[in-house]
Structure formats: structure tokens, C-alpha cells
N, CA and C of each residue as an Amber inpcrd file, in Angstrom:
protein
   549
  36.7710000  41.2350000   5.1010000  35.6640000  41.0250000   4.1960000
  35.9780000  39.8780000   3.2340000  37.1710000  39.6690000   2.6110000
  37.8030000  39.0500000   1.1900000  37.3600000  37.3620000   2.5880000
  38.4490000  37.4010000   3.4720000  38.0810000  36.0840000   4.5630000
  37.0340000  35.7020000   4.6430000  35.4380000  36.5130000   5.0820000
  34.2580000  36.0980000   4.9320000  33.7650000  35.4270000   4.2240000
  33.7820000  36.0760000   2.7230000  33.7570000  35.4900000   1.6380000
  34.3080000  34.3560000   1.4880000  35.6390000  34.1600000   1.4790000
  36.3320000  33.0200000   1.3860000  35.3040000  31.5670000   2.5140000
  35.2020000  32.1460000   3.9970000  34.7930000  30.8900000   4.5690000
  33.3110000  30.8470000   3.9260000  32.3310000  31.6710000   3.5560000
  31.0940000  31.4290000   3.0840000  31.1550000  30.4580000   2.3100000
  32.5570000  30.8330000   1.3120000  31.9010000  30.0030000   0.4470000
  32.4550000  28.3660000   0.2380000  33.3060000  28.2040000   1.1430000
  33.8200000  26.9220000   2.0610000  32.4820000  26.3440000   2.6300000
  31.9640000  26.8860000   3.1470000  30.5790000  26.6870000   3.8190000
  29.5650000  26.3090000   3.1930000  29.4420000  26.6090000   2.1640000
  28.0290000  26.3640000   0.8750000  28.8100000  25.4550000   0.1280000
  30.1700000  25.4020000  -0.4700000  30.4060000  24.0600000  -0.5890000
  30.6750000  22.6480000   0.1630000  30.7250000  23.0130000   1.6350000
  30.4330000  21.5040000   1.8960000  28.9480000  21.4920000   2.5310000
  28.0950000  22.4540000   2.1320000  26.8620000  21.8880000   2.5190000
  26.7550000  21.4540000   0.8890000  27.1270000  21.7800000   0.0820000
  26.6800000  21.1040000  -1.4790000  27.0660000  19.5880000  -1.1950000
  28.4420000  19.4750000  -0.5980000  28.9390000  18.0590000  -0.4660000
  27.8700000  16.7530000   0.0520000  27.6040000  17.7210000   1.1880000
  26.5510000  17.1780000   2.3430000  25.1280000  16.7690000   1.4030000
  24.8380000  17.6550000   0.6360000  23.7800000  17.6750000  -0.1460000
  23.7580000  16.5190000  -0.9040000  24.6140000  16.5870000  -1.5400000
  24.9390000  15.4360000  -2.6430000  25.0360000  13.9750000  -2.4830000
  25.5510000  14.0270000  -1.0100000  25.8480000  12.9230000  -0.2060000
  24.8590000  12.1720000   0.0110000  24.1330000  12.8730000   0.3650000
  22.6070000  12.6390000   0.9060000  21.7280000  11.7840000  -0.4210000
  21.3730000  13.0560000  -1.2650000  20.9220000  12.2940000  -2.4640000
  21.6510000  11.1080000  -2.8990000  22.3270000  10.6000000  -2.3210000
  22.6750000   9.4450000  -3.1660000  22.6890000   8.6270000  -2.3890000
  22.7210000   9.0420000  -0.9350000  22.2420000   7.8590000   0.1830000
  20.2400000   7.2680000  -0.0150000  19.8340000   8.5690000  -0.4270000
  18.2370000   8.1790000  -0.0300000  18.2220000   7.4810000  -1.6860000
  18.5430000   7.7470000  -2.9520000  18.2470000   7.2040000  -4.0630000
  18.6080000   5.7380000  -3.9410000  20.1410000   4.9420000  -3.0920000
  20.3800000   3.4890000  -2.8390000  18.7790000   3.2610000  -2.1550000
  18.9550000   4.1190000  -1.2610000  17.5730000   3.5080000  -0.1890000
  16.6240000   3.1760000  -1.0370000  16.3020000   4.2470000  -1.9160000
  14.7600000   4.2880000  -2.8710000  15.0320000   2.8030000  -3.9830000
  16.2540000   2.8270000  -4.3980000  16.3930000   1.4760000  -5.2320000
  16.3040000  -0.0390000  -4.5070000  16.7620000   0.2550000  -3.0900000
  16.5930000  -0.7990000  -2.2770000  14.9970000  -0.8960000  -2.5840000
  14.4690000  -0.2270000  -1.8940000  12.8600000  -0.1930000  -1.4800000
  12.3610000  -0.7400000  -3.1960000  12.7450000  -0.4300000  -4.1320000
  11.6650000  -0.5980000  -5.4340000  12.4870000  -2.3190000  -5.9330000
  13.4670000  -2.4910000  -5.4090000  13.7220000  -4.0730000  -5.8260000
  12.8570000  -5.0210000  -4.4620000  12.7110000  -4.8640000  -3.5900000
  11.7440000  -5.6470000  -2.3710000  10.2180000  -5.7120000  -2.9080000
  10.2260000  -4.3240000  -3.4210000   8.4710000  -4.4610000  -4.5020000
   8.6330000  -5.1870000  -5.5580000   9.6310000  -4.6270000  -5.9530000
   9.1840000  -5.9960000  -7.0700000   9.3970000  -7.0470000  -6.7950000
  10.0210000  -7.5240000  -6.1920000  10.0320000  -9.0190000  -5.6660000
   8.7600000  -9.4020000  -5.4420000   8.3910000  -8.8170000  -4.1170000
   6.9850000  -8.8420000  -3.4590000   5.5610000  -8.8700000  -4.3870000
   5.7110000  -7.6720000  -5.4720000   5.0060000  -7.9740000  -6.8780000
   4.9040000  -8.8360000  -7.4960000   5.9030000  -9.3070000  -7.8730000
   6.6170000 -10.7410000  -8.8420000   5.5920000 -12.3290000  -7.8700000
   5.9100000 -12.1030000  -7.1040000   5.7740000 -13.3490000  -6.0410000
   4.2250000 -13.5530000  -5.7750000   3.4230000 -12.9650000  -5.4850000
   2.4730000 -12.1850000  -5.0820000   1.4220000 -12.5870000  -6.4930000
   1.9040000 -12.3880000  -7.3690000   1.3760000 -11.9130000  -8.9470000
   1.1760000 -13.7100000  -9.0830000   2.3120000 -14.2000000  -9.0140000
   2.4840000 -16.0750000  -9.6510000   1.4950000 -16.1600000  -8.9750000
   1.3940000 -16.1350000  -7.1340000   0.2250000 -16.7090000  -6.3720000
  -0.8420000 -16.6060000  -6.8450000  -0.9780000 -15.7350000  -6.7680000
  -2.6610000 -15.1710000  -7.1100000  -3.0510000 -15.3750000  -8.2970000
  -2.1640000 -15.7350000  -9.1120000  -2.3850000 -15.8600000 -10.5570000
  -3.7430000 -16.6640000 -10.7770000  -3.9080000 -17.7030000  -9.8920000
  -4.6170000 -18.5470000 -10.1170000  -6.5930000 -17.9420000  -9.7870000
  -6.3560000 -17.2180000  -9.3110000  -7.6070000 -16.0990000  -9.0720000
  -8.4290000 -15.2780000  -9.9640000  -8.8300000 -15.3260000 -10.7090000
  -8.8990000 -14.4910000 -11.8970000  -9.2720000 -13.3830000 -11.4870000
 -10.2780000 -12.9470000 -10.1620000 -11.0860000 -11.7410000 -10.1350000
 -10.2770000 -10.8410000  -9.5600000  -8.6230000 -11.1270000  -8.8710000
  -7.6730000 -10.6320000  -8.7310000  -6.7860000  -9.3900000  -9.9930000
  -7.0020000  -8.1880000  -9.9580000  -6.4380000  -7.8240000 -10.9440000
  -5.1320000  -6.9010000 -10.4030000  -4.2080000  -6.7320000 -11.4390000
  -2.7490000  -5.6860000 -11.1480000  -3.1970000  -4.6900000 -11.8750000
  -3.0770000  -3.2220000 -10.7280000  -2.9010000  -2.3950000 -11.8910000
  -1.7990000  -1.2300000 -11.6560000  -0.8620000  -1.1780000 -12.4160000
   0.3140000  -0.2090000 -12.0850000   0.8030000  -1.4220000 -11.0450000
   1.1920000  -0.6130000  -9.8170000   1.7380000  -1.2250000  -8.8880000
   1.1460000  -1.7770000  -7.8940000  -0.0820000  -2.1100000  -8.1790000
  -0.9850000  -2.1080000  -6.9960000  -1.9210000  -3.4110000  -7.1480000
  -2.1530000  -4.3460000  -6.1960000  -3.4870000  -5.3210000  -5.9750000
  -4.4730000  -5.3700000  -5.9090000  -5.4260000  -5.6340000  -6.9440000
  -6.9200000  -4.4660000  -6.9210000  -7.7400000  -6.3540000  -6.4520000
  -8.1790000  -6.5950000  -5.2410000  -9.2550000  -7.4430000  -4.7640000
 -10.3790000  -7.1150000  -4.5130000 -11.2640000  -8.1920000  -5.5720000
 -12.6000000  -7.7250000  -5.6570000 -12.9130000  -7.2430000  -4.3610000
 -13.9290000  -6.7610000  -3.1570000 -14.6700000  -6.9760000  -1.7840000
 -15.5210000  -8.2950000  -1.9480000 -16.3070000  -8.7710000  -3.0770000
 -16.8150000  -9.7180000  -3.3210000 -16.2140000 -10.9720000  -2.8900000
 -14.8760000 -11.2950000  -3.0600000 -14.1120000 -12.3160000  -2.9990000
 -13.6080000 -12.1920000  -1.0020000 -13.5040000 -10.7670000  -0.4460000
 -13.5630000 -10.8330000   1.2160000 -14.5380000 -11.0060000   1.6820000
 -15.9030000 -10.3420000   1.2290000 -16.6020000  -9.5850000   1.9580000
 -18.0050000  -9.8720000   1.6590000 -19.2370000 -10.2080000   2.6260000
 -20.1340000 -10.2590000   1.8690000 -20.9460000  -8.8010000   1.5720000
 -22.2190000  -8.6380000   1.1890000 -22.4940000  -7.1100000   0.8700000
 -22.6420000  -6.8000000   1.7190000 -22.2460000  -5.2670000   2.0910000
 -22.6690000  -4.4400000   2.7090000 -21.8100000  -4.9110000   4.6280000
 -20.8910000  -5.6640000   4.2590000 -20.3610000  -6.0430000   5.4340000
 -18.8440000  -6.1130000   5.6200000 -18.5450000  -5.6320000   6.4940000
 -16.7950000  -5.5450000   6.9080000 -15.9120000  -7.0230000   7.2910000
 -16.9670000  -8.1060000   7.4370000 -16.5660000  -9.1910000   8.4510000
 -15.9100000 -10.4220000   7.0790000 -14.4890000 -10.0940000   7.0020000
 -14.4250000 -11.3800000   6.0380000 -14.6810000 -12.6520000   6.1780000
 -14.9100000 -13.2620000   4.9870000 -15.5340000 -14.5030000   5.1700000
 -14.3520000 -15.8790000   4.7650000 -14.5320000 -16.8910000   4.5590000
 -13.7200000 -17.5480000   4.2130000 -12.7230000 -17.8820000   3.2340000
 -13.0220000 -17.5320000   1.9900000 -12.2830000 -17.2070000   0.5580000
 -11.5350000 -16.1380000   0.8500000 -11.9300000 -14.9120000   1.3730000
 -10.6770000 -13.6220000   1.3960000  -9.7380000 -14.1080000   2.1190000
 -10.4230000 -15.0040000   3.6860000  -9.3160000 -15.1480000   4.6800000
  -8.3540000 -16.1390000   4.3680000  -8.4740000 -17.0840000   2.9410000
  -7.5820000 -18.3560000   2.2280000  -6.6410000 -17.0220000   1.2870000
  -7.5640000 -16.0480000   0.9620000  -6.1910000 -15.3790000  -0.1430000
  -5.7390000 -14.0150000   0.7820000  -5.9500000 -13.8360000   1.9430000
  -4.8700000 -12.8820000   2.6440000  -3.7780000 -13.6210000   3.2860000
  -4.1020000 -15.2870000   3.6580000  -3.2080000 -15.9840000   3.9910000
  -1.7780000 -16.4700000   3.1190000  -2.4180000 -16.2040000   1.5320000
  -1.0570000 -16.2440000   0.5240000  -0.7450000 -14.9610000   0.5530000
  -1.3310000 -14.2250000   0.6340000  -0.7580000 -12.9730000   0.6710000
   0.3420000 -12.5620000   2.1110000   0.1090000 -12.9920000   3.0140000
   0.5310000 -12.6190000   4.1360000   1.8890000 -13.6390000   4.0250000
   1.5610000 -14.7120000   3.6470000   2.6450000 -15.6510000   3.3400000
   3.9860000 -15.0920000   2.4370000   3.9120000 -14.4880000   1.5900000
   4.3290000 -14.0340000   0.2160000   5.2110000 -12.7620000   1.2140000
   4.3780000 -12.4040000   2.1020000   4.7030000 -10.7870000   2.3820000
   5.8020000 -11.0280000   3.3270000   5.2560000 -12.1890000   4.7000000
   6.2260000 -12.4180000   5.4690000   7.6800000 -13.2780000   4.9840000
   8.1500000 -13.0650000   3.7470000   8.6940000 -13.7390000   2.8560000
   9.7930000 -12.8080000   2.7590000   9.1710000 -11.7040000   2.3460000
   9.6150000 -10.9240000   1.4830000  10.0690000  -9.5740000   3.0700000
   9.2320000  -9.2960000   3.9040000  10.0130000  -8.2070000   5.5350000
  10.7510000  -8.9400000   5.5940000  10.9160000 -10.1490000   5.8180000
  12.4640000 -11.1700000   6.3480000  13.8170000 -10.2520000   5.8140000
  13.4030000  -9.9910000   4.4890000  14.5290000  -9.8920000   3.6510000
  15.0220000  -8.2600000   3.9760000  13.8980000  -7.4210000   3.9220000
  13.7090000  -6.1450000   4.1350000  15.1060000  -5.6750000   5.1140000
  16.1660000  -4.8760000   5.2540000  16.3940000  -3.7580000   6.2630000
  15.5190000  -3.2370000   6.8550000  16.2830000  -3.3660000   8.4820000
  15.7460000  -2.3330000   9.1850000  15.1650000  -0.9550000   9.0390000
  16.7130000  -0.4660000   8.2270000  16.1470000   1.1190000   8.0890000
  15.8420000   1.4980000   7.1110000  14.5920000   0.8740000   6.1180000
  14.3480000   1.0850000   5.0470000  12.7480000   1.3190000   5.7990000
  12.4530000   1.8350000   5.4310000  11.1240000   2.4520000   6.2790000
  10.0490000   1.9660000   4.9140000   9.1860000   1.2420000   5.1800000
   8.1670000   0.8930000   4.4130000   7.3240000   0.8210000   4.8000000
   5.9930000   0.7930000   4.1050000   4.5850000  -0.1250000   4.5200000
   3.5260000  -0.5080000   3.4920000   3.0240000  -1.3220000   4.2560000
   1.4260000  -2.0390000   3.1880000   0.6130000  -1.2500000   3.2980000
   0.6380000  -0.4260000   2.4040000  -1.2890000   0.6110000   2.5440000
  -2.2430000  -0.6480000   2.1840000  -3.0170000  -0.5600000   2.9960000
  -4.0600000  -1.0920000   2.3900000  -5.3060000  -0.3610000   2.1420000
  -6.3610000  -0.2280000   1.1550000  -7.0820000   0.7600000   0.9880000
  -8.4820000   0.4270000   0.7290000  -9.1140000   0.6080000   1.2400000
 -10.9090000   0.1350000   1.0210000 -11.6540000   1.0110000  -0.1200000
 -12.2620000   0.3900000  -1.2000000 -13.1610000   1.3920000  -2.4640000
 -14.5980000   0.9160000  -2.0790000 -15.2780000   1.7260000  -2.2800000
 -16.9640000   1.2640000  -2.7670000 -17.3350000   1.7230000  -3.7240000
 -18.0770000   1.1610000  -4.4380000 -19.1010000   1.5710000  -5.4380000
 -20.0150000   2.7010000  -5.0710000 -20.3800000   3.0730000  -6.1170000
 -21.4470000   4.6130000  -5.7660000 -22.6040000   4.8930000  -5.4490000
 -23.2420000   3.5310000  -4.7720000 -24.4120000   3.2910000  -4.2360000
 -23.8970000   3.1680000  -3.3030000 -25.0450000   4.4370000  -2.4260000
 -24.7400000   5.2640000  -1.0640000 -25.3240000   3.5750000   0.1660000
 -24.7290000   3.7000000   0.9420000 -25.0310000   2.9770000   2.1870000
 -25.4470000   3.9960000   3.2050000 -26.3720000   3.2470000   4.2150000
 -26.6480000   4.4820000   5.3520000 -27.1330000   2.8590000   6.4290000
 -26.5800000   2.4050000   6.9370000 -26.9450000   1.8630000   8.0550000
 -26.3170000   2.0580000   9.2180000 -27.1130000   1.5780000  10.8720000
 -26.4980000   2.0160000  11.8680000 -25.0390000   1.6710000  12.4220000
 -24.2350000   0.9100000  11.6340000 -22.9140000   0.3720000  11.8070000
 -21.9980000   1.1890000  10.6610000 -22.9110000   1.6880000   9.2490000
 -22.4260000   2.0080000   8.0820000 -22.7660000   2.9440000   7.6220000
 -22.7230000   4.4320000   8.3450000 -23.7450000   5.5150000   7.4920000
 -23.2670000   6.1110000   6.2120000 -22.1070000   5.5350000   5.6590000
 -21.7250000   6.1810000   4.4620000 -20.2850000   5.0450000   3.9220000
 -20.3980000   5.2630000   2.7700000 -19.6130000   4.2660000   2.1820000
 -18.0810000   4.6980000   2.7720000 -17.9570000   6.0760000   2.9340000
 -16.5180000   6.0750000   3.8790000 -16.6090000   4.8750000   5.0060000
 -17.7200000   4.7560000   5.8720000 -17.3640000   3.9640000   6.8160000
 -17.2280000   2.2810000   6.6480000 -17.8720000   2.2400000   5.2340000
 -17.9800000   0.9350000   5.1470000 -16.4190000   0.7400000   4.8680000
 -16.1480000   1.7820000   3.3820000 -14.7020000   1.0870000   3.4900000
 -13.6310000   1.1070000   4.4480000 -13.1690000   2.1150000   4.8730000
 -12.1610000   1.9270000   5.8170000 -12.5900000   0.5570000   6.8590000
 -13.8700000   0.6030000   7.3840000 -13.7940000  -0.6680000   8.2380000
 -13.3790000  -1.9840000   7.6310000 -13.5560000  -2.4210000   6.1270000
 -12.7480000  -3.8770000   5.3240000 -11.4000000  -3.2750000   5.3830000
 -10.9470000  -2.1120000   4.7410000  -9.2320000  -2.1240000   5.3240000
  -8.9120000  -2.4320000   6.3520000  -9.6600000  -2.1240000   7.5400000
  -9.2810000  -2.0760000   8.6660000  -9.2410000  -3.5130000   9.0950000
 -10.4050000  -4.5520000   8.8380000 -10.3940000  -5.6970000   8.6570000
  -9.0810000  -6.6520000   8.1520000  -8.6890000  -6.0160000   7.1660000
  -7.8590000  -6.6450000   6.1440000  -6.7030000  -6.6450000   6.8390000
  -6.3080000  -5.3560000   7.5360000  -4.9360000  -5.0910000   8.3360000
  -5.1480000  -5.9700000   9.6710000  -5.9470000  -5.9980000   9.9980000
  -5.8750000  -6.5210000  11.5800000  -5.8930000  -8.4800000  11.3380000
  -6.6850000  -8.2030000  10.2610000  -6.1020000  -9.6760000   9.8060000
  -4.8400000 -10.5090000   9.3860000  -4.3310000  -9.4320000   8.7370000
  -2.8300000  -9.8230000   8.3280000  -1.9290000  -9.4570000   9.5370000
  -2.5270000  -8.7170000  10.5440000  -1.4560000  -8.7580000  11.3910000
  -1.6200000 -10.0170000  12.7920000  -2.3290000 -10.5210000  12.4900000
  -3.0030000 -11.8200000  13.1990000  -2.0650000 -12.7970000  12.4530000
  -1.6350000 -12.7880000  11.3750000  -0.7850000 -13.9110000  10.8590000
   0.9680000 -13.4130000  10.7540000   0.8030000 -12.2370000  11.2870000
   2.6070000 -12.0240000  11.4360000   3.4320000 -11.0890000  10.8880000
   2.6630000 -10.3600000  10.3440000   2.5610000  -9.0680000   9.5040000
   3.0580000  -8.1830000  10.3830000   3.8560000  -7.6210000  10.6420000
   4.2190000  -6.4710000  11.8680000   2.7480000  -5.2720000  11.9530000
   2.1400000  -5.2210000  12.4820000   1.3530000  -4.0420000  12.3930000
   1.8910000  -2.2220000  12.1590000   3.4480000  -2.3810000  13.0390000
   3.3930000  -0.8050000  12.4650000   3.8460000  -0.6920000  10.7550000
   3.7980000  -1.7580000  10.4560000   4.4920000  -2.0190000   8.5410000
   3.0410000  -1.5830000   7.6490000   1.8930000  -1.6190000   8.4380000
   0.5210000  -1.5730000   7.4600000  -0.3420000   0.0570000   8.1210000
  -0.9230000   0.2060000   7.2930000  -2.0700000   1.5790000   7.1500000
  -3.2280000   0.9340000   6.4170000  -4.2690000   1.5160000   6.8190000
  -5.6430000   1.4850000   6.8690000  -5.8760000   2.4310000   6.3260000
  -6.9950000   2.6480000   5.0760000  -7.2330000   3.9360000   4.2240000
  -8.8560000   3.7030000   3.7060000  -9.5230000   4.3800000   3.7130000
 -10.5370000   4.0600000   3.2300000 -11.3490000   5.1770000   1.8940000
 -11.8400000   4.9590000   1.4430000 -11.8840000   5.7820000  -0.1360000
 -13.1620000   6.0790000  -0.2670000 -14.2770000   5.5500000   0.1840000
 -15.5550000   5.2790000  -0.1700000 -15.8060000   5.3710000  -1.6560000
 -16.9560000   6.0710000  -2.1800000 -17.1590000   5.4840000  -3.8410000
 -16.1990000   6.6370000  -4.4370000 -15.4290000   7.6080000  -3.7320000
 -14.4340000   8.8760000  -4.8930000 -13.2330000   7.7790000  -5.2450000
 -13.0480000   7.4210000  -5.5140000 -11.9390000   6.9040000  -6.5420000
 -12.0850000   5.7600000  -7.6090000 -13.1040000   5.5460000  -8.5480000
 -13.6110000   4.5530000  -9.0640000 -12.5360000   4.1270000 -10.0620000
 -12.3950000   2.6520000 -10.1130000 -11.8730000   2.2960000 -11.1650000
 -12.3880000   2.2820000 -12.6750000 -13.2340000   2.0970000 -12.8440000
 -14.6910000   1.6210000 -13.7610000 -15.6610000   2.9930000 -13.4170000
 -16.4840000   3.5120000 -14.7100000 -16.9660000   4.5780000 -14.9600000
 -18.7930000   4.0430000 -15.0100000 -19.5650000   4.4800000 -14.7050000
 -20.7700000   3.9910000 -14.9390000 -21.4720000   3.4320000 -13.9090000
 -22.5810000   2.7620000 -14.2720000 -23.4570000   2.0200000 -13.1140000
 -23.9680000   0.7370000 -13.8790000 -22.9820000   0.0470000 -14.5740000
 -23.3150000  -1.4830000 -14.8070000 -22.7350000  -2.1360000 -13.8490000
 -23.4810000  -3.1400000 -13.4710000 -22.9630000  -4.1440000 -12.7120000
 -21.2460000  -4.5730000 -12.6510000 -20.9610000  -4.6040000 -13.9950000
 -19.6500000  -4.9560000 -13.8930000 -18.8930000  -4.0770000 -13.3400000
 -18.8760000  -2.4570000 -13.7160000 -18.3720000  -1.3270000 -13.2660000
 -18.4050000  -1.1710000 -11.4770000 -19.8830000  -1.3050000 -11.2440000
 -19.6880000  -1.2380000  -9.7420000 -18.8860000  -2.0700000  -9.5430000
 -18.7150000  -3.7520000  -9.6030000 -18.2110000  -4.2980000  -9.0750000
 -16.9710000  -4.3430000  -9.2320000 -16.2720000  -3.8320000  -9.9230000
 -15.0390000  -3.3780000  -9.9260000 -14.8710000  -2.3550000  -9.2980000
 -15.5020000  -1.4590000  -8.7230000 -15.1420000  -0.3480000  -7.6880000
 -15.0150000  -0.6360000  -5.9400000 -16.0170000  -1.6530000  -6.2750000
 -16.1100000  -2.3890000  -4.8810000 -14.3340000  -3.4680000  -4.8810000
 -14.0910000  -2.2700000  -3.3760000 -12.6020000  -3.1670000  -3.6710000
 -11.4040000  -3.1710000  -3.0360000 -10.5310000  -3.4980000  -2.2700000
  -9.3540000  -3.6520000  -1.2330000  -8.3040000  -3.6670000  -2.2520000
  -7.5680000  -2.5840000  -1.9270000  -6.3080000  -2.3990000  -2.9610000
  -5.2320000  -2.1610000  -1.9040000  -3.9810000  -3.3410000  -2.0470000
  -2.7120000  -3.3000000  -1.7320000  -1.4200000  -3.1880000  -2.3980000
  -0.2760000  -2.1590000  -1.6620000   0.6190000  -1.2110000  -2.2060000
   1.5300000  -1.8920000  -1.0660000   2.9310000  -2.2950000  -1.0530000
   4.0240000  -2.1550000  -0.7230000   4.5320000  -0.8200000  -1.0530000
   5.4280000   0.0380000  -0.3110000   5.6410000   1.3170000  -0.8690000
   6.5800000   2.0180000   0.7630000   6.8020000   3.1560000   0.3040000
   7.7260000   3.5590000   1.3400000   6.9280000   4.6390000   2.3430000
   7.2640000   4.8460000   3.2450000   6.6190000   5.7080000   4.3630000
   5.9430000   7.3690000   4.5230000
């Protein structure tokens, strides 16, 4: 019995070891992963600087749809496809640098405003947005972007940035938001 005891508790201390080990392998990882964002942030931020309707918030790239997209349409137009190209630039900059086994990706995420859509391509603002994410990803992966590195998300009008129904408010809800971030 006294032996049992004894190996048990041999046993729960090197799974503590194991434990410990661990946490401090995934926390390097997690510090790896949050210095590549900020880089990628940092870099990203100068570019675009020059954009005004471009805003940061927290950690994240809030692009008007206005500046991709015309209304009510998934098909970007020429201005988004000049600033996903710095963006994609900035990004393929910054995976170069990345480890293998640091598991990351680009969410990218589609918002609408709270005026309902219903057309036969678009019956609800879910579909509108996810289809500009979806846009947005298949675009950036057209310029070199690894595709399994990005996700497609779409929000429709539940997550508003801006409260109300002034113009300005919608148009700040209307909106493609990108996240570097881990898996």
C-alpha cells in the first residue's frame, strides 16, 4: 500500500512536470504569435495610414465595404483591390517570417448595416456579408496569401460598431474587418 502511494505520487509529479513544461512551451508560442501581430499591425497601420476611412480598433482592421464594394454587392471594385494589394503585400512580408509550427490565421470578417437586404443572390445580410469576406479571401489568396492561413466569417447587421440609423453609423457598420491571430 505505503509503495502505491509512493509511485502515485511519482506519477502526479511528473505529470505536474509535464504540465508545466507544456505551459511554457505554448506561452513562447503565444509570445511568438503576438510579436508577428504586431509587426504585421505596426506595418499594415504606416500603409494604410494614408486612407483615412481605414480605422484600428483594438487589434483589428475595420475597412469601410464602401471603399471594396459597391452597394449591395460582393464583387470588389478597383480601390479595395489597390488596398488588399498593400495589404497582401505587408502580409506576405510578414508569413515569410512566421514558423512553421506556429499555427495562425487571417479571419477575415464581413459586417452590414441594419437595413435588411432580400435579393435573389442576397436574401439576408448574412449572405451578403460572408460573400465580401469570401471575396476578400479568395482575393488575397490570388496574390499569395496561402489560403489555408485565412477564414471567411460573415456577421450580417448583429455586431454593429456604431449605434443608430444615421448615415454615418450605418456606414460604419458596413464593413470587412481583419485579425491576424492564432488558430
Amino acid at each position: 500500500m505505503k509503495l502505491q502511494k509512493q509511485e502515485t505520487a511519482e506519477k502526479e509529479d511528473e505529470l505536474e512536470d509535464v504540465s508545466r513544461r507544456l505551459n511554457t512551451l505554448l506561452a513562447e508560442r503565444v509570445n511568438q504569435l503576438e510579436q508577428y501581430q504586431s509587426e504585421f499591425f505596426s506595418r499594415l497601420r504606416n500603409i494604410l495610414a494614408t486612407n483615412e476611412n481605414i480605422r484600428v480598433v483594438g487589434d483589428r482592421f475595420l475597412l469601410p465595404s464602401e471603399l471594396l464594394f459597391a452597394s449591395g454587392s460582393a464583387q470588389l471594385g478597383d480601390e479595395g483591390k489597390s488596398e488588399l494589394d498593400k495589404l497582401a503585400e505587408v502580409l506576405l512580408d510578414v508569413v515569410a517570417a512566421i514558423p512553421g509550427d506556429i499555427d495562425w490565421i487571417l479571419r477575415i470578417d464581413g459586417h452590414t448595416d441594419l437595413i435588411p437586404i432580400n435579393t435573389q443572390q442576397f436574401p439576408s445580410n448574412w449572405e451578403l456579408s460572408t460573400a465580401r469576406a469570401v471575396a476578400v479571401v479568395r482575393y488575397l489568396a490570388a496574390q499569395g496569401v496561402p489560403e489555408r492561413r485565412m477564414v471567411a466569417a460573415g456577421f450580417g447587421e448583429f455586431f454593429p460598431v456604431a449605434s443608430g440609423t444615421t448615415p454615418d453609423a450605418l456606414q460604419k457598420n458596413r464593413r470587412i474587418e481583419l485579425k491576424l491571430t492564432d488558430r
